[in-house]
Coordinates of N, CA, C and O in Angstrom, one line a residue:
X504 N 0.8 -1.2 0.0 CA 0.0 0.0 0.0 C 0.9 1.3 0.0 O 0.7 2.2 -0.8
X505 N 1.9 1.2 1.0 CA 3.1 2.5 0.9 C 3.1 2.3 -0.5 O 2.2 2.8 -1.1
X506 N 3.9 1.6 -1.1 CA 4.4 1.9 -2.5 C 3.5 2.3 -3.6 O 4.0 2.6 -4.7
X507 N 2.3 2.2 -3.5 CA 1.1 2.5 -3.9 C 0.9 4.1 -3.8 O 1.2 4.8 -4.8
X508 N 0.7 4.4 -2.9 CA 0.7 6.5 -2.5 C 2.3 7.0 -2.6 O 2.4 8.2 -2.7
X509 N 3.7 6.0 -2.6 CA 4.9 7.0 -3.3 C 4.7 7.2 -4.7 O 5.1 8.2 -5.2
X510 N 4.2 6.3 -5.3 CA 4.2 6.2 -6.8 C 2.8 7.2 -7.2 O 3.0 8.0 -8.1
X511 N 1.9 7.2 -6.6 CA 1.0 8.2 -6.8 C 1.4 9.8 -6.6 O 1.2 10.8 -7.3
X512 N 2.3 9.6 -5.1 CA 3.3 11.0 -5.1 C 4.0 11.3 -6.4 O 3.9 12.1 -7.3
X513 N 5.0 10.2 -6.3 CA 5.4 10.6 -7.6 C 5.2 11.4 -9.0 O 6.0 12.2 -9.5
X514 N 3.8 10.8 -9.4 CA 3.0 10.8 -10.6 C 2.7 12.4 -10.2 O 3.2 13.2 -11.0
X515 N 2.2 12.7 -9.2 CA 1.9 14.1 -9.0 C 2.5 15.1 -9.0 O 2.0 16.2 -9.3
X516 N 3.5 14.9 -8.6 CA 4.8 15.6 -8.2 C 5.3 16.0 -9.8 O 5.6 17.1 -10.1
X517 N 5.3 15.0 -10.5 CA 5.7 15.3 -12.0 C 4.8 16.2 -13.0 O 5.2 17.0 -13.8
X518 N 3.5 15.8 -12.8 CA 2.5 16.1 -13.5 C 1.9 17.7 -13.1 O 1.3 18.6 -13.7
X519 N 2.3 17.7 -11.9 CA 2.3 19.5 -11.3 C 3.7 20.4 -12.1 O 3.6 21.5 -12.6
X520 N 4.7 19.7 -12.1 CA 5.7 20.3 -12.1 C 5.2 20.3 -14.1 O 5.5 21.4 -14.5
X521 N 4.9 19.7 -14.8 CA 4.5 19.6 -16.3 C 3.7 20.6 -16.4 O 3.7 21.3 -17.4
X522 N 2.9 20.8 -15.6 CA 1.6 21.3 -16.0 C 1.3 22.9 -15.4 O 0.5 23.7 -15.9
X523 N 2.2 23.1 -14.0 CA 2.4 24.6 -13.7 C 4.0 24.8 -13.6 O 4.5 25.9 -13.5
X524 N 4.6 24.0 -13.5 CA 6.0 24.4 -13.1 C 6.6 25.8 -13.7 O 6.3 25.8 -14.9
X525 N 7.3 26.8 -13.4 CA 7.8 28.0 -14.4 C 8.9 27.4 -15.1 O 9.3 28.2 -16.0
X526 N 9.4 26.3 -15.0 CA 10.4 25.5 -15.4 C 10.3 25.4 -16.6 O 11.1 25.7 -17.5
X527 N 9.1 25.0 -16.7 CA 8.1 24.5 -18.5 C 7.4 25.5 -18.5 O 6.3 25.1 -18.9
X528 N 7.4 27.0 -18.3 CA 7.0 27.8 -19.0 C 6.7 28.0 -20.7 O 5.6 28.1 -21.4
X529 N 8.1 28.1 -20.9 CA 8.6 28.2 -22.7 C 8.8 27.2 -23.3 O 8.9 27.3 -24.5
X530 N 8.8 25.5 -22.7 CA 8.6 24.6 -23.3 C 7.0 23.9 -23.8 O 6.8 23.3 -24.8
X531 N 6.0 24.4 -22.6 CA 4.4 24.7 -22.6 C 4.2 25.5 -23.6 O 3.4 25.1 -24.5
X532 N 4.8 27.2 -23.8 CA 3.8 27.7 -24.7 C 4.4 27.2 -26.3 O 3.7 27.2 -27.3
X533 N 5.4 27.0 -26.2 CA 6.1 25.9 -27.7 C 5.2 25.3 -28.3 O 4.7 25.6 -29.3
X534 N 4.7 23.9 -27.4 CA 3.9 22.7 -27.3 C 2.9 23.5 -28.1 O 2.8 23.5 -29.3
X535 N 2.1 24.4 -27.2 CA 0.9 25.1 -27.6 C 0.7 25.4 -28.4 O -0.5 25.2 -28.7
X536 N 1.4 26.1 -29.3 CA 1.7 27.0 -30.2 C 1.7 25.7 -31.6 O 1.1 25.9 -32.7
X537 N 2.5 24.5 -31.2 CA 3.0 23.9 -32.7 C 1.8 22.8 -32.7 O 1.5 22.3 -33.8
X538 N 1.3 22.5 -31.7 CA -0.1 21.4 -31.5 C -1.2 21.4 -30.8 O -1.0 20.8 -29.7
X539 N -2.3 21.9 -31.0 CA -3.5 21.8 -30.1 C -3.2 20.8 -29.2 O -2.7 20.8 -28.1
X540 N -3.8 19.7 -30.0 CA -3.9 18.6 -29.0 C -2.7 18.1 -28.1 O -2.9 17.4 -27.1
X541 N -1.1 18.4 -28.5 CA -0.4 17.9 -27.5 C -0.2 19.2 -26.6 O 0.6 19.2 -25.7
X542 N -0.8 20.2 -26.9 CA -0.7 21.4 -26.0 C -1.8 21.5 -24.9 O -1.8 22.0 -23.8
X543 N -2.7 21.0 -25.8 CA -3.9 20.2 -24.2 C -3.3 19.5 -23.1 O -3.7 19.6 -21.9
X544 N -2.6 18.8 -23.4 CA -2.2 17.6 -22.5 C -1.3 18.0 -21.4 O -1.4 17.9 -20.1
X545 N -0.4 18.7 -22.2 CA 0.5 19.6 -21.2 C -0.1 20.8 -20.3 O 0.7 21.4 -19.6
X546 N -1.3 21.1 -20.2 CA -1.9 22.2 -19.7 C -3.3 21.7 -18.5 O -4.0 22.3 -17.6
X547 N -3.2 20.3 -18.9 CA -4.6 19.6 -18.2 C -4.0 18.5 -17.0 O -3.3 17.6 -17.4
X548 N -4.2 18.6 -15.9 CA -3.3 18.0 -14.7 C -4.2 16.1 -14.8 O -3.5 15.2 -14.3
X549 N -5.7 15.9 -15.3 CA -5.9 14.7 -15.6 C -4.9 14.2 -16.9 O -4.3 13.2 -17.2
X550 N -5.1 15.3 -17.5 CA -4.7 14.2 -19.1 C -3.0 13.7 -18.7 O -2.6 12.5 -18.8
X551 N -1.9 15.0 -18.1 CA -0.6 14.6 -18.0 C -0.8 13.5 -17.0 O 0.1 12.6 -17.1
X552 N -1.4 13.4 -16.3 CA -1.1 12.4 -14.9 C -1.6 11.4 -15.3 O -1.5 10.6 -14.4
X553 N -2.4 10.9 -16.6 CA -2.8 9.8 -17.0 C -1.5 9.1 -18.1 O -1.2 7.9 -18.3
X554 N -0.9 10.3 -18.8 CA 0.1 10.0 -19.4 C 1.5 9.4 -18.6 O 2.0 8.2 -18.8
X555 N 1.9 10.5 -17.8 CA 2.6 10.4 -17.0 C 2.8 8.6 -16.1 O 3.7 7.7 -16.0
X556 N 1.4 8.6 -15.7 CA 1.2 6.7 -15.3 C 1.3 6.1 -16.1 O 2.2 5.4 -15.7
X557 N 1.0 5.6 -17.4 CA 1.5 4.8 -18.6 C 2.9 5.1 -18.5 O 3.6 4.1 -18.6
X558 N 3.4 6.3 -18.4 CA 4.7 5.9 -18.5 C 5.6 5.5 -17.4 O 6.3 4.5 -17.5
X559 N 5.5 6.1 -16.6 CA 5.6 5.3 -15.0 C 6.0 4.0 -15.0 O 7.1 3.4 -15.0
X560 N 4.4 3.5 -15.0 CA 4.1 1.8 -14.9 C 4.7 1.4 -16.6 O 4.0 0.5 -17.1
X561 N 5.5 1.7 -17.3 CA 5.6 1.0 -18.4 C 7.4 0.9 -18.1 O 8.0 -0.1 -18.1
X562 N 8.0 2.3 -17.8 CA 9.4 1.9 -17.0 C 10.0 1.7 -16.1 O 11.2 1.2 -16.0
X563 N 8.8 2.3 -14.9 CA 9.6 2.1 -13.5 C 8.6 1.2 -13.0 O 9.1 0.1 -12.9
X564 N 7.8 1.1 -12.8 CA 7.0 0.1 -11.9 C 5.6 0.1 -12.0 O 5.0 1.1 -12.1
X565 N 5.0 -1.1 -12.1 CA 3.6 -1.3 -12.2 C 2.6 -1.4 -11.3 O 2.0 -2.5 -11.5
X566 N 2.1 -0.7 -10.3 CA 1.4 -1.3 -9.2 C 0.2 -2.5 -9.4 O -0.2 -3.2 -8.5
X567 N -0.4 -2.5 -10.8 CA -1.3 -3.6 -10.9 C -0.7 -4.8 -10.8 O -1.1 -5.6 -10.0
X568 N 0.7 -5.1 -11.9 CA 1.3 -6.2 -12.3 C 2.1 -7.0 -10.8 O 2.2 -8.2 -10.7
X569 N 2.6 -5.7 -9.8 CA 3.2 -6.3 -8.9 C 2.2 -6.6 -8.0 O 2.2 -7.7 -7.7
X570 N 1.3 -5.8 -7.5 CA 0.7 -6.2 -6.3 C -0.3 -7.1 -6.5 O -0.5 -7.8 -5.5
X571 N -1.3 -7.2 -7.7 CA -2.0 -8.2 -8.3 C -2.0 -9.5 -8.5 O -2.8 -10.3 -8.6
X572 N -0.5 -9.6 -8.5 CA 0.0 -10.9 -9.4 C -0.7 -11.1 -10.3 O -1.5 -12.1 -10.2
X573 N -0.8 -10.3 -11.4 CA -1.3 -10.7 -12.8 C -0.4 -11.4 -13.7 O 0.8 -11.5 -13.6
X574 N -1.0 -11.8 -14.5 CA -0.5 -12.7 -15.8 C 0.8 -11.6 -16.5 O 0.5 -10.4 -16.5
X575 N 1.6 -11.7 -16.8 CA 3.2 -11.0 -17.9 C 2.0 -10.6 -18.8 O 1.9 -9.4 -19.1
X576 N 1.1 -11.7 -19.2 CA 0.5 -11.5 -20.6 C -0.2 -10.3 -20.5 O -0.4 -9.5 -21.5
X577 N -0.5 -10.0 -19.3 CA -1.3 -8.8 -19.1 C -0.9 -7.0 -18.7 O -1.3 -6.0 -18.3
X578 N 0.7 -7.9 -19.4 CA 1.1 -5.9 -19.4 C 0.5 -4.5 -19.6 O 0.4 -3.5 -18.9
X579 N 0.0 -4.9 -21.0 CA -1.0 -3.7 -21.8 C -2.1 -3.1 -21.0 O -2.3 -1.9 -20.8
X580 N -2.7 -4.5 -20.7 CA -3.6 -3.9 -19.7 C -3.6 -3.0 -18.2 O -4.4 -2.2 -17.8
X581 N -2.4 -3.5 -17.7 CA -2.1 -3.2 -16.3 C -1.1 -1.7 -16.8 O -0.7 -1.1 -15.8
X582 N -0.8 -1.3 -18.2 CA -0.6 -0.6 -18.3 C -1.7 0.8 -18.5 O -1.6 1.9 -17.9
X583 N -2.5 0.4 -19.4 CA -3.7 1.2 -18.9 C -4.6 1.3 -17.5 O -5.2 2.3 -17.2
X584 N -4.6 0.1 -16.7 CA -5.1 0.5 -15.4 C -4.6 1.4 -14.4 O -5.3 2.0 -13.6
X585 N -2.9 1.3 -14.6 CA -2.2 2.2 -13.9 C -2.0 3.5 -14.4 O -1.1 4.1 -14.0
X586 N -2.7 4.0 -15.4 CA -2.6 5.5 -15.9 C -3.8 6.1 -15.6 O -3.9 7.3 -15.5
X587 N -5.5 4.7 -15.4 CA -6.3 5.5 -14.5 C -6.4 5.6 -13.3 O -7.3 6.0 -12.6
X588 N -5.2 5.2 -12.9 CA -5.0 4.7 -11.1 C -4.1 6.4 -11.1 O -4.1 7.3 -10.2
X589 N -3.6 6.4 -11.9 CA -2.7 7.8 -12.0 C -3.7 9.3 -12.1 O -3.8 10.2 -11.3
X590 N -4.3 9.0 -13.5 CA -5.4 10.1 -13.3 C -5.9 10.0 -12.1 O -5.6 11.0 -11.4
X591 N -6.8 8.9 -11.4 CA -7.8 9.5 -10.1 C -6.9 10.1 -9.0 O -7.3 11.1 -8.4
X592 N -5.6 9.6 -8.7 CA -5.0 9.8 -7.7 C -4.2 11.2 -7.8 O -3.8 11.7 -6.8
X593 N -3.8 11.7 -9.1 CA -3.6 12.7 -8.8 C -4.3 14.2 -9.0 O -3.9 15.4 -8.7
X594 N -5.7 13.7 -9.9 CA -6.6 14.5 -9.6 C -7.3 14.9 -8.2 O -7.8 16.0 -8.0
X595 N -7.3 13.8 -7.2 CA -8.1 13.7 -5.9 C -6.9 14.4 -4.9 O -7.2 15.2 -4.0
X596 N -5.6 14.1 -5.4 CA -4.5 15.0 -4.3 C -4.5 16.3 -5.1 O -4.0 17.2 -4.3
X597 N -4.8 16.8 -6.5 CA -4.7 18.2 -6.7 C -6.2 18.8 -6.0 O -6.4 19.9 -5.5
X598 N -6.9 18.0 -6.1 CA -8.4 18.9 -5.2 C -8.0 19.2 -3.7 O -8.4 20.2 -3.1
X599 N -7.4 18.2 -3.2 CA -7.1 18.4 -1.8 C -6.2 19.0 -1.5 O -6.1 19.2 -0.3
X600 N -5.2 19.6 -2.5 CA -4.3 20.6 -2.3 C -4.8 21.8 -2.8 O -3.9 22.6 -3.1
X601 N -5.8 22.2 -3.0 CA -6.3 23.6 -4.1 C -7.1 23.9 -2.9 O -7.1 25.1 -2.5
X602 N -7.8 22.9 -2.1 CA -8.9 23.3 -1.2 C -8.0 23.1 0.2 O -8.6 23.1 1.2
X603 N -6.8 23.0 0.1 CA -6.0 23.4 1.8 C -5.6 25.1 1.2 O -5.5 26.0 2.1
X604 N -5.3 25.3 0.0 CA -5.3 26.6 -0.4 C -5.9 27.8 -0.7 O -5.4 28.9 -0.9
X605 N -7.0 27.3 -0.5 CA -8.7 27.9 -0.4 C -8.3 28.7 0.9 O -8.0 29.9 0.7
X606 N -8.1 28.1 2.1 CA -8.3 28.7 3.3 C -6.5 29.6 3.4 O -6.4 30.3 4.4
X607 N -5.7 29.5 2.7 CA -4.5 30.3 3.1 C -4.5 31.7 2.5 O -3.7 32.6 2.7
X608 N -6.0 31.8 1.4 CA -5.9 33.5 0.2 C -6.3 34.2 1.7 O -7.0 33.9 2.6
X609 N -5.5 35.4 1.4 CA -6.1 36.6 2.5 C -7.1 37.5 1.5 O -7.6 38.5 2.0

């Protein structure tokens, strides 16, 4: 279960830093500028954090495949479950971090 919520930290942690970081300022409005659609992705915290988990679970670790004990055969799949295990989870920790920030505006 720990390694379940680091890897969701994880996902978050990246997909914040993609999606507001000032880091990726000029690499964001690039994106934007040469592609609608991949300029969506980089600007929407579900769509990167769903990408971001396919990629995750495709190089570093799978939480379906390991903790499931699923079938090898069932990579593909457990690679798409863990990009919606990635969307909910770091949609549900950016609400719960926007709404601890609710209460800090003066």
């Amino acid at each position: 279960m720990e390694l379940i919520l680091v890897w969701l930290l994880i996902v978050y942690g990246t997909s914040l830093i993609i999606t507001t970081g000032s880091i990726f300022d000029q690499p964001r409005e690039w994106i934007t500028k040469k592609s609608k659609f991949i300029g969506d992705l980089v600007v929407c915290m579900k769509c990167t954090s769903t990408w971001v988990g396919f990629l995750y679970s495709w190089i570093l670790w799978s939480p379906s495949l390991t903790l499931y004990w699923l079938d090898i055969q069932a990579t593909y799949l457990c690679i798409f479950f863990d990009g919606m295990l990635a969307c909910g989870g770091a949609w549900i920790t950016n609400a719960f971090v926007n709404y601890l920030i609710s209460f800090t505006k003066y």
